[in-house]
Structure formats: C-alpha cells, structure tokens
PDB file of C-alpha atoms in Angstrom:
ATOM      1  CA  UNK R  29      14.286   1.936  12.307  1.00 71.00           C
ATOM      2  CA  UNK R  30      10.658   1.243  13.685  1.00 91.00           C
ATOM      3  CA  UNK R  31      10.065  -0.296  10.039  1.00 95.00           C
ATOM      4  CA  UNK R  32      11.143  -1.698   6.822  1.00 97.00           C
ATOM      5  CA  UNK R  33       9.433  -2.103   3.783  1.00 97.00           C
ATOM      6  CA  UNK R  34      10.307  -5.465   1.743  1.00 97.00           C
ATOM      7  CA  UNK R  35       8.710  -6.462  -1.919  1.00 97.00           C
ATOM      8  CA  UNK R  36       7.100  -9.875  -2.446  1.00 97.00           C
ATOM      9  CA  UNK R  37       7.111 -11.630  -5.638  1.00 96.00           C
ATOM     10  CA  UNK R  38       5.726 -14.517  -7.339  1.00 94.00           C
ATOM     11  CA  UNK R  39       3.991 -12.752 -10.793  1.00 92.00           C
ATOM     12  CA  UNK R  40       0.005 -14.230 -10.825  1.00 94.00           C
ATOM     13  CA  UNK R  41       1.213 -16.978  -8.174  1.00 96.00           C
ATOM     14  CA  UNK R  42      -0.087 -15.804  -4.869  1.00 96.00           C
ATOM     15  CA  UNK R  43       0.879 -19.251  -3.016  1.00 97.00           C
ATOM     16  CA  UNK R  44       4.575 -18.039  -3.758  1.00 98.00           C
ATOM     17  CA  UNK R  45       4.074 -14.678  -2.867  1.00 97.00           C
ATOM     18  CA  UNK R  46       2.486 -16.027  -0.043  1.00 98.00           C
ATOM     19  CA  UNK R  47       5.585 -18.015   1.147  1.00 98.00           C
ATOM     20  CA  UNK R  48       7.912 -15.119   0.204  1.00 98.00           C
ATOM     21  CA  UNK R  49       6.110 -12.485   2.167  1.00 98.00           C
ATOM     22  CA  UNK R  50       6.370 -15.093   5.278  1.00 98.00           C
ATOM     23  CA  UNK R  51       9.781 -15.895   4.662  1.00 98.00           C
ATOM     24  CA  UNK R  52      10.962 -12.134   4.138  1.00 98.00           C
ATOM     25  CA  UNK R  53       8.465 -10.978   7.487  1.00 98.00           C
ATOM     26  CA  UNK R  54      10.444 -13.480   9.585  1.00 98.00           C
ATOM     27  CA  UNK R  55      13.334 -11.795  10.421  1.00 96.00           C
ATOM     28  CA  UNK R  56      10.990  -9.729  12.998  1.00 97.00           C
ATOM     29  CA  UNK R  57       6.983  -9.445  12.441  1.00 96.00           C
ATOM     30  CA  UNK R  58       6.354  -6.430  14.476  1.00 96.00           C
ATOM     31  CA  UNK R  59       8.987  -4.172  11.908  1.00 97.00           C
ATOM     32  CA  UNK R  60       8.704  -5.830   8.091  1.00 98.00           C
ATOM     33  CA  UNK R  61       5.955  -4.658   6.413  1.00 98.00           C
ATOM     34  CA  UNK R  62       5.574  -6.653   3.354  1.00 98.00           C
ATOM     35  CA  UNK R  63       4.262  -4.887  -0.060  1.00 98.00           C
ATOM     36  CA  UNK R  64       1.938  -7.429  -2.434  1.00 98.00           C
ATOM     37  CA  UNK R  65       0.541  -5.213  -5.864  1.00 96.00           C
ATOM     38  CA  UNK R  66      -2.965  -4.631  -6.135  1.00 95.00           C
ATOM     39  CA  UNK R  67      -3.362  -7.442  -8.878  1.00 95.00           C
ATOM     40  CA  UNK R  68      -5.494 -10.322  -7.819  1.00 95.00           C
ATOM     41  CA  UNK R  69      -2.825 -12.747  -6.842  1.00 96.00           C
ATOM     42  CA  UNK R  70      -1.599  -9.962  -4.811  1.00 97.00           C
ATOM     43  CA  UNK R  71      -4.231  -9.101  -3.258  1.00 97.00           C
ATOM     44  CA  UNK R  72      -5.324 -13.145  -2.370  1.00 97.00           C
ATOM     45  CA  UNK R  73      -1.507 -13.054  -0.767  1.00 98.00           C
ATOM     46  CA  UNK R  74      -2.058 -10.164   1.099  1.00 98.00           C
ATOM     47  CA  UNK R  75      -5.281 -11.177   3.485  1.00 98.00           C
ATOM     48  CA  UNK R  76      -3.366 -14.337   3.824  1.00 98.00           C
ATOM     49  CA  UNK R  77      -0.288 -12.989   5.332  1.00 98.00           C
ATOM     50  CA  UNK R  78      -2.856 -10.347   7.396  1.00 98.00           C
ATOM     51  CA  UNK R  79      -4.569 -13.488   8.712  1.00 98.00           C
ATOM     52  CA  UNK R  80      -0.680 -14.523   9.374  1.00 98.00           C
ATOM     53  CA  UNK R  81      -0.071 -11.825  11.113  1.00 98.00           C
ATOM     54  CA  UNK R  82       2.151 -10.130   8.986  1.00 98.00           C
ATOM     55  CA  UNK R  83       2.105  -6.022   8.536  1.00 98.00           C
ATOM     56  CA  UNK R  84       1.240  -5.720   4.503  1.00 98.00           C
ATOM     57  CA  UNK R  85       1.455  -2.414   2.056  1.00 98.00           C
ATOM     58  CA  UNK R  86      -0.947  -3.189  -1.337  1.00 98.00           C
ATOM     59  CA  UNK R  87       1.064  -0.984  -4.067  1.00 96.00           C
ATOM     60  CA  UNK R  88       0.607   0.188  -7.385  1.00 93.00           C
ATOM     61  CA  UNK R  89      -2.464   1.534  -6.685  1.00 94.00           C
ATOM     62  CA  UNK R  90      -3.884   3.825  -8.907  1.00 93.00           C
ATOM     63  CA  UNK R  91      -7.831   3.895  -8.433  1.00 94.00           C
ATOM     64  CA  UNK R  92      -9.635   5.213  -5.837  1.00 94.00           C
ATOM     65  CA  UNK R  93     -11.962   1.912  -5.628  1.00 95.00           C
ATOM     66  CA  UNK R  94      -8.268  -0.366  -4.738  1.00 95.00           C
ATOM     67  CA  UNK R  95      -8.439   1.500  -1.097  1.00 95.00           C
ATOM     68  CA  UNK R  96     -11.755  -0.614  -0.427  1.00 95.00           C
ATOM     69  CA  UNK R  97      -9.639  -3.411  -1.280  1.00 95.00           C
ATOM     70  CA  UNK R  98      -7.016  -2.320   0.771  1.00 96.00           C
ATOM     71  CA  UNK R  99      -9.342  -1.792   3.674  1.00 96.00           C
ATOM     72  CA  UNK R 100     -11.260  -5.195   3.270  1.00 95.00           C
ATOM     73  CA  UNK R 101      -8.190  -7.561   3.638  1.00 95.00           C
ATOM     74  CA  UNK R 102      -7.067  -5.598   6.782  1.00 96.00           C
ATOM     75  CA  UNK R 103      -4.012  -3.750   4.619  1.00 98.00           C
ATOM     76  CA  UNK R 104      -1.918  -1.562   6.667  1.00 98.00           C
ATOM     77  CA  UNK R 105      -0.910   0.675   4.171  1.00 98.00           C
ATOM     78  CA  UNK R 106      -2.142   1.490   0.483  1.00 97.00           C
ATOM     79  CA  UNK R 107       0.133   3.267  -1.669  1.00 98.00           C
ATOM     80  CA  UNK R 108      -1.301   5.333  -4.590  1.00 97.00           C
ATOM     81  CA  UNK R 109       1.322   6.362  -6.844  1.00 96.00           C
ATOM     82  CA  UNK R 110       0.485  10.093  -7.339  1.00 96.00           C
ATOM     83  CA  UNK R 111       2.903  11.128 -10.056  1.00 94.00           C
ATOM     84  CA  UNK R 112       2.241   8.177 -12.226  1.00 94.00           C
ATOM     85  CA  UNK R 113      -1.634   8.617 -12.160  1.00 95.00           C
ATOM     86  CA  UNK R 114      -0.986  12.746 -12.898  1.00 94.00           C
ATOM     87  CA  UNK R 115       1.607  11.392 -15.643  1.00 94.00           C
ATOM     88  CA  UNK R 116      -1.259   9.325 -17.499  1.00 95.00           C
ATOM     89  CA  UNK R 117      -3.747  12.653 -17.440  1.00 95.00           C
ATOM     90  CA  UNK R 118      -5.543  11.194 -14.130  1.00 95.00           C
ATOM     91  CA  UNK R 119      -6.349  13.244 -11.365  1.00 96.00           C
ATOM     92  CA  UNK R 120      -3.926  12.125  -9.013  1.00 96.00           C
ATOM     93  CA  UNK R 121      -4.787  13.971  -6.354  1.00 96.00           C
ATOM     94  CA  UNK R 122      -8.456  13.484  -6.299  1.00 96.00           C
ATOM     95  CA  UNK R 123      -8.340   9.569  -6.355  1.00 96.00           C
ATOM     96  CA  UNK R 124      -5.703  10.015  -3.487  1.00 97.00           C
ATOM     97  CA  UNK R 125      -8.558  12.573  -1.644  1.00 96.00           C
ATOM     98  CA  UNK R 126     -11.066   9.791  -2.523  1.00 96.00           C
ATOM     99  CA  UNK R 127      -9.056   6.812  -0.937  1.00 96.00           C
ATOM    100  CA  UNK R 128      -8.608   8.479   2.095  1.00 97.00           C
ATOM    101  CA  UNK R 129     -12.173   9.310   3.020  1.00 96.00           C
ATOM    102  CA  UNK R 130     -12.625   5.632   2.100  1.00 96.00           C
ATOM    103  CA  UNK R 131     -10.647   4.099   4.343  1.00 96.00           C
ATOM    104  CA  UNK R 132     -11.941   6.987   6.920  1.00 95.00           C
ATOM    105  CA  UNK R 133     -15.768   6.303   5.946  1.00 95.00           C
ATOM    106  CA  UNK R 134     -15.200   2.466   6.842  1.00 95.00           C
ATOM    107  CA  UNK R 135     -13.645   3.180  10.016  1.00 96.00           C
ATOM    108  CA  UNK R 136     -10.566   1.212   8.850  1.00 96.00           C
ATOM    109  CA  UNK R 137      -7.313   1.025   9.989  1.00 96.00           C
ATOM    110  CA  UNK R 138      -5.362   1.709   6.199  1.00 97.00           C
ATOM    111  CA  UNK R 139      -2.916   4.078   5.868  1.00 97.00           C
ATOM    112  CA  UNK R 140      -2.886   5.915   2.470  1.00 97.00           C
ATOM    113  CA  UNK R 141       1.312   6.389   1.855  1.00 97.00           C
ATOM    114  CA  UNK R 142       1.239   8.063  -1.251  1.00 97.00           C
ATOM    115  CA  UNK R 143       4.010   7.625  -3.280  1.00 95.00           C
ATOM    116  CA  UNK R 144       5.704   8.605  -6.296  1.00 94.00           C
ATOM    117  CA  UNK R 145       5.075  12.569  -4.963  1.00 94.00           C
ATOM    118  CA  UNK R 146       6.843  15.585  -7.272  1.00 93.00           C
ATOM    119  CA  UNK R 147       5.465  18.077  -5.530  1.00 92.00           C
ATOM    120  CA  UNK R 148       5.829  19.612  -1.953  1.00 93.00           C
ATOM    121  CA  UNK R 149       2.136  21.268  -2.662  1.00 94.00           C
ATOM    122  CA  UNK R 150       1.036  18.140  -3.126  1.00 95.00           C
ATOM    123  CA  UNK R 151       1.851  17.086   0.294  1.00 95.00           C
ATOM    124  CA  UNK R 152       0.042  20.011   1.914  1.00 94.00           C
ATOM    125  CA  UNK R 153      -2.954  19.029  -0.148  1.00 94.00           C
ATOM    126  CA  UNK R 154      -2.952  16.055   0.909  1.00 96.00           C
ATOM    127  CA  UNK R 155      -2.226  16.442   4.907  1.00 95.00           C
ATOM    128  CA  UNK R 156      -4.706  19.223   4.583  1.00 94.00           C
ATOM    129  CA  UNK R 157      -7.449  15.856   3.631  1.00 92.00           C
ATOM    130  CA  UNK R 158      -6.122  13.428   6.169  1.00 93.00           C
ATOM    131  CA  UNK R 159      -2.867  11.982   4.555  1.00 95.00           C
ATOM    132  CA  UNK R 160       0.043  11.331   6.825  1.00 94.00           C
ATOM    133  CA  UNK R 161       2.082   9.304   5.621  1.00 95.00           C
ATOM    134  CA  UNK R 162       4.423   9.993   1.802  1.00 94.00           C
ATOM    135  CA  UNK R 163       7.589   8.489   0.448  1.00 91.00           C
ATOM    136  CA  UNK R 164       8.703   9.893  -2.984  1.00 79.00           C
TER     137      UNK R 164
END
C-alpha cells in the first residue's frame, strides 16, 4: 500500500501524542501518515511532527475555519466528517465546499479526505468542487 493511516493519542497531552505519532511514523516515514484531532493539543502535536517530518491527517473536523488550521501547520490531509456534521443539522457539504477553496485560496498543499460519506451524490458534489480524496 503507498500509505497507512495510524491514530495518535495522548487526550489534552500533546508531548505524548507527540512521542506516539513519532514512535508509530517510524516503521517507514515516507508511508504512515499519522492522524492528531483538531483539539488544541492535537493540533500543537501535529506542526511538531510536520516540523519532524512526519506525514499528519488533523481529524474530526467539522468547521470550515479548522482547514486554515490544517493548512497553517503544513497538514497533509484534513478530514471533515460529512455525515456527522449533516447528522447534527449542519450543512455538511457546504463547510466541506468551504474548506476546500481554503486550502486552494492559500495555495496550500492540504488535502480535504472527507470522511464519514453516506452518499455516492455526495462524492460527485464534492469532486465536482475540487475534492479528491474520501474514505467512508
């Protein structure tokens, strides 16, 4: 596989998520993409292991403003959980929409992988708006 997806942990503790991500990216840094939440902590633990050089996914994203997080620490991958913001009466798909002409507008590298999809429609929506990249 060209990559694997592995979840930190270490609650409001971003030194141990910190350590975790490095531990759990060692096994081969070009493939393990390590996922931190979009909580403080996670987010402090994600630049850091970016500065490490280690490939990072900020999840549970569910606001359109977390993608300039994303973008700012040098986040490979944001992933907006789509059916969990529709499930709550948000507009799922908009705030997905929004987060990729973010990351677009600031010329960053981020990758919007929108997760938690229910819908096949709402993968044309999205790939019709510049989203490549879903996991359900």
């Amino acid at each position: 596989t060209d990559e694997f997806m592995c979840q930190s942990w270490g609650g409001s503790d971003d030194d141990l998520m910190y350590e975790i991500g490095m531990e759990l990216s060692s096994i081969d840094r070009r493939r393990i993409v390590i996922k931190c939440p979009v909580t403080a902590a996670g987010t402090r633990a994600a630049a850091r292991l970016v500065r490490s050089g280690v490939r990072v996914c900020l999840t549970a994203c569910y606001n359109k403003n977390q993608a300039l997080v994303a973008a700012g620490c040098g986040a490979e991958y944001i992933a907006p959980y789509l059916g969990r913001m529709t499930d709550v009466g948000r507009d799922g798909l908009s705030e997905c929409r929004s987060m990729q002409s973010i990351v677009t507008g600031m010329g960053s590298s981020t990758r919007i992988l929108v997760a938690s999809i229910r819908k096949v429609d709402d993968m044309s929506t999205l790939a019709s708006s510049g989203c490549d990249t879903f996991t359900f």
